[in-house]
């Protein structure tokens, strides 16, 4: 399966796109390029909210910042995992420096933080950069393999 979902950062509409197709996917409504690199959406605060609420499959979100070394070293792992799991989950990144509101809404206290959302609700979160096998294990178990942060 190579169909994934993204949200246009211009008109904030959910879009379906084919990750196998070359070139940037375009928003079906406003024709602007979707904020997609590979299979990962670079979401704004509003775009993330729409994606969480309207994606038919779970959404895995990486909250990161450009000044965070562990975030940068984790990025390739996240990107390749997104490509391998197209069809089963949607992957998105939120730059918490540019989108401070999104970090606040989701109570992000350290980065990188990963959150899995399903049907509009948070179902799991973990903090700190994971290696490939830990990330796969966490995703396979729907986030249950890692100790959960207490609220
Ligand atoms: Zn659009």
Tab-separated table of C-alpha atoms and ligand atoms in Angstrom:
chain	number	residue	atom	x	y	z
A	1	UNK	CA	0.000	0.000	0.000
A	2	UNK	CA	1.325	3.415	-0.845
A	3	UNK	CA	-1.586	5.664	0.102
A	4	UNK	CA	-1.015	8.031	2.967
A	5	UNK	CA	-2.619	11.163	4.343
A	6	UNK	CA	-1.475	14.699	4.879
A	7	UNK	CA	-3.060	18.031	5.663
A	8	UNK	CA	-2.527	21.086	3.517
A	9	UNK	CA	-0.973	23.855	5.606
A	10	UNK	CA	-2.696	26.490	3.420
A	11	UNK	CA	-6.350	25.443	3.470
A	12	UNK	CA	-6.094	22.843	6.293
A	13	UNK	CA	-7.865	20.083	4.368
A	14	UNK	CA	-7.080	16.367	4.693
A	15	UNK	CA	-5.488	15.007	1.530
A	16	UNK	CA	-4.814	11.462	0.386
A	17	UNK	CA	-1.570	11.037	-1.526
A	18	UNK	CA	0.472	8.318	-3.187
A	19	UNK	CA	3.934	8.038	-1.606
A	20	UNK	CA	5.280	6.119	-4.628
A	21	UNK	CA	4.611	8.934	-7.039
A	22	UNK	CA	7.578	11.146	-7.819
A	23	UNK	CA	7.381	14.883	-7.249
A	24	UNK	CA	5.592	16.774	-4.507
A	25	UNK	CA	1.967	15.889	-3.886
A	26	UNK	CA	-0.450	18.770	-4.423
A	27	UNK	CA	-3.476	19.763	-2.338
A	28	UNK	CA	-6.689	18.637	-4.033
A	29	UNK	CA	-8.457	21.827	-3.050
A	30	UNK	CA	-6.044	24.777	-3.330
A	31	UNK	CA	-3.371	23.108	-5.522
A	32	UNK	CA	-0.545	24.203	-3.227
A	33	UNK	CA	2.184	21.640	-2.518
A	34	UNK	CA	1.463	19.478	0.508
A	35	UNK	CA	4.071	19.787	3.318
A	36	UNK	CA	5.317	16.257	2.698
A	37	UNK	CA	8.865	14.892	2.610
A	38	UNK	CA	8.877	11.214	1.720
A	39	UNK	CA	5.999	9.900	3.812
A	40	UNK	CA	6.282	12.494	6.610
A	41	UNK	CA	4.045	15.554	6.884
A	42	UNK	CA	5.582	18.677	8.383
A	43	UNK	CA	2.542	19.939	10.200
A	44	UNK	CA	1.585	23.293	11.628
A	45	UNK	CA	-0.478	23.505	14.811
A	46	UNK	CA	-3.746	23.723	12.842
A	47	UNK	CA	-2.675	21.110	10.322
A	48	UNK	CA	-1.769	18.692	13.093
A	49	UNK	CA	-5.136	19.154	14.757
A	50	UNK	CA	-6.968	18.424	11.500
A	51	UNK	CA	-4.763	15.420	10.767
A	52	UNK	CA	-5.347	13.931	14.222
A	53	UNK	CA	-9.107	14.450	13.943
A	54	UNK	CA	-9.610	13.227	10.406
A	55	UNK	CA	-6.987	10.568	9.647
A	56	UNK	CA	-8.579	7.120	9.261
A	57	UNK	CA	-5.387	5.441	10.546
A	58	UNK	CA	-3.260	6.226	13.638
A	59	UNK	CA	-1.048	9.309	13.444
A	60	UNK	CA	2.485	9.124	14.855
A	61	UNK	CA	3.858	12.580	15.645
A	62	UNK	CA	7.468	13.553	16.296
A	63	UNK	CA	7.700	16.797	18.283
A	64	UNK	CA	11.177	18.177	17.620
A	65	UNK	CA	13.212	21.369	17.277
A	66	UNK	CA	16.106	22.365	15.014
A	67	UNK	CA	18.425	23.113	17.973
A	68	UNK	CA	17.939	19.644	19.493
A	69	UNK	CA	20.791	17.276	18.585
A	70	UNK	CA	19.012	14.035	19.546
A	71	UNK	CA	16.005	15.184	17.460
A	72	UNK	CA	18.185	15.649	14.400
A	73	UNK	CA	19.883	12.297	14.774
A	74	UNK	CA	16.501	10.614	15.253
A	75	UNK	CA	15.000	12.203	12.099
A	76	UNK	CA	16.315	9.648	9.545
A	77	UNK	CA	15.011	6.753	11.666
A	78	UNK	CA	11.586	8.386	11.832
A	79	UNK	CA	11.570	9.113	8.074
A	80	UNK	CA	12.505	5.594	7.009
A	81	UNK	CA	10.019	4.077	9.453
A	82	UNK	CA	7.308	6.309	7.979
A	83	UNK	CA	8.090	5.009	4.494
A	84	UNK	CA	8.011	1.374	5.616
A	85	UNK	CA	4.701	1.795	7.422
A	86	UNK	CA	2.755	3.679	4.767
A	87	UNK	CA	-0.842	2.482	4.804
A	88	UNK	CA	-0.866	1.445	8.450
A	89	UNK	CA	-0.008	4.770	10.090
A	90	UNK	CA	0.439	8.392	9.134
A	91	UNK	CA	3.659	10.074	10.252
A	92	UNK	CA	3.988	13.775	11.006
A	93	UNK	CA	6.577	16.089	12.500
A	94	UNK	CA	5.976	19.283	14.398
A	95	UNK	CA	8.730	21.835	14.813
A	96	UNK	CA	8.049	22.993	18.374
A	97	UNK	CA	10.129	26.121	17.877
A	98	UNK	CA	7.979	27.318	14.950
A	99	UNK	CA	4.733	25.854	16.332
A	100	UNK	CA	4.996	26.578	20.046
A	101	UNK	CA	1.202	26.458	20.364
A	102	UNK	CA	1.129	22.811	19.286
A	103	UNK	CA	3.734	21.909	21.920
A	104	UNK	CA	1.676	23.701	24.548
A	105	UNK	CA	-1.625	22.067	23.528
A	106	UNK	CA	-0.049	18.613	23.822
A	107	UNK	CA	1.949	19.341	26.981
A	108	UNK	CA	5.345	18.667	25.437
A	109	UNK	CA	7.994	19.010	28.159
A	110	UNK	CA	11.001	17.438	26.489
A	111	UNK	CA	11.987	16.728	22.929
A	112	UNK	CA	11.995	14.607	20.997
A	113	UNK	CA	8.575	13.390	22.159
A	114	UNK	CA	6.591	10.876	20.120
A	115	UNK	CA	2.826	10.649	20.424
A	116	UNK	CA	0.438	8.226	18.744
A	117	UNK	CA	-3.036	9.618	18.117
A	118	UNK	CA	-5.995	7.525	17.008
A	119	UNK	CA	-9.503	8.775	16.275
A	120	UNK	CA	-8.634	12.194	17.647
A	121	UNK	CA	-7.223	10.948	20.950
A	122	UNK	CA	-3.718	10.443	22.293
A	123	UNK	CA	-3.150	6.732	22.880
A	124	UNK	CA	0.568	6.672	23.718
A	125	UNK	CA	3.613	8.859	24.175
A	126	UNK	CA	7.302	8.434	24.807
A	127	UNK	CA	10.167	10.874	25.217
A	128	UNK	CA	13.738	10.645	24.018
A	129	UNK	CA	15.194	9.484	20.715
A	130	UNK	CA	14.574	5.784	20.089
A	131	UNK	CA	16.779	3.483	18.068
A	132	UNK	CA	15.197	1.615	15.170
A	133	UNK	CA	14.350	-1.574	17.055
A	134	UNK	CA	12.894	0.284	20.057
A	135	UNK	CA	10.790	2.431	17.749
A	136	UNK	CA	9.487	-0.603	15.859
A	137	UNK	CA	8.687	-2.410	19.094
A	138	UNK	CA	6.888	0.647	20.450
A	139	UNK	CA	4.836	1.062	17.273
A	140	UNK	CA	4.042	-2.646	16.962
A	141	UNK	CA	2.657	-2.624	20.478
A	142	UNK	CA	0.703	0.582	19.916
A	143	UNK	CA	3.004	2.370	22.348
A	144	UNK	CA	2.474	-0.076	25.189
A	145	UNK	CA	6.010	-1.481	25.220
A	146	UNK	CA	7.491	1.684	26.670
A	147	UNK	CA	6.868	3.012	30.142
A	148	UNK	CA	4.148	5.621	29.902
A	149	UNK	CA	4.623	9.095	31.190
A	150	UNK	CA	2.405	9.704	34.181
A	151	UNK	CA	-0.013	12.548	33.885
B	1	LIG	ZN1	-4.852	23.288	0.254
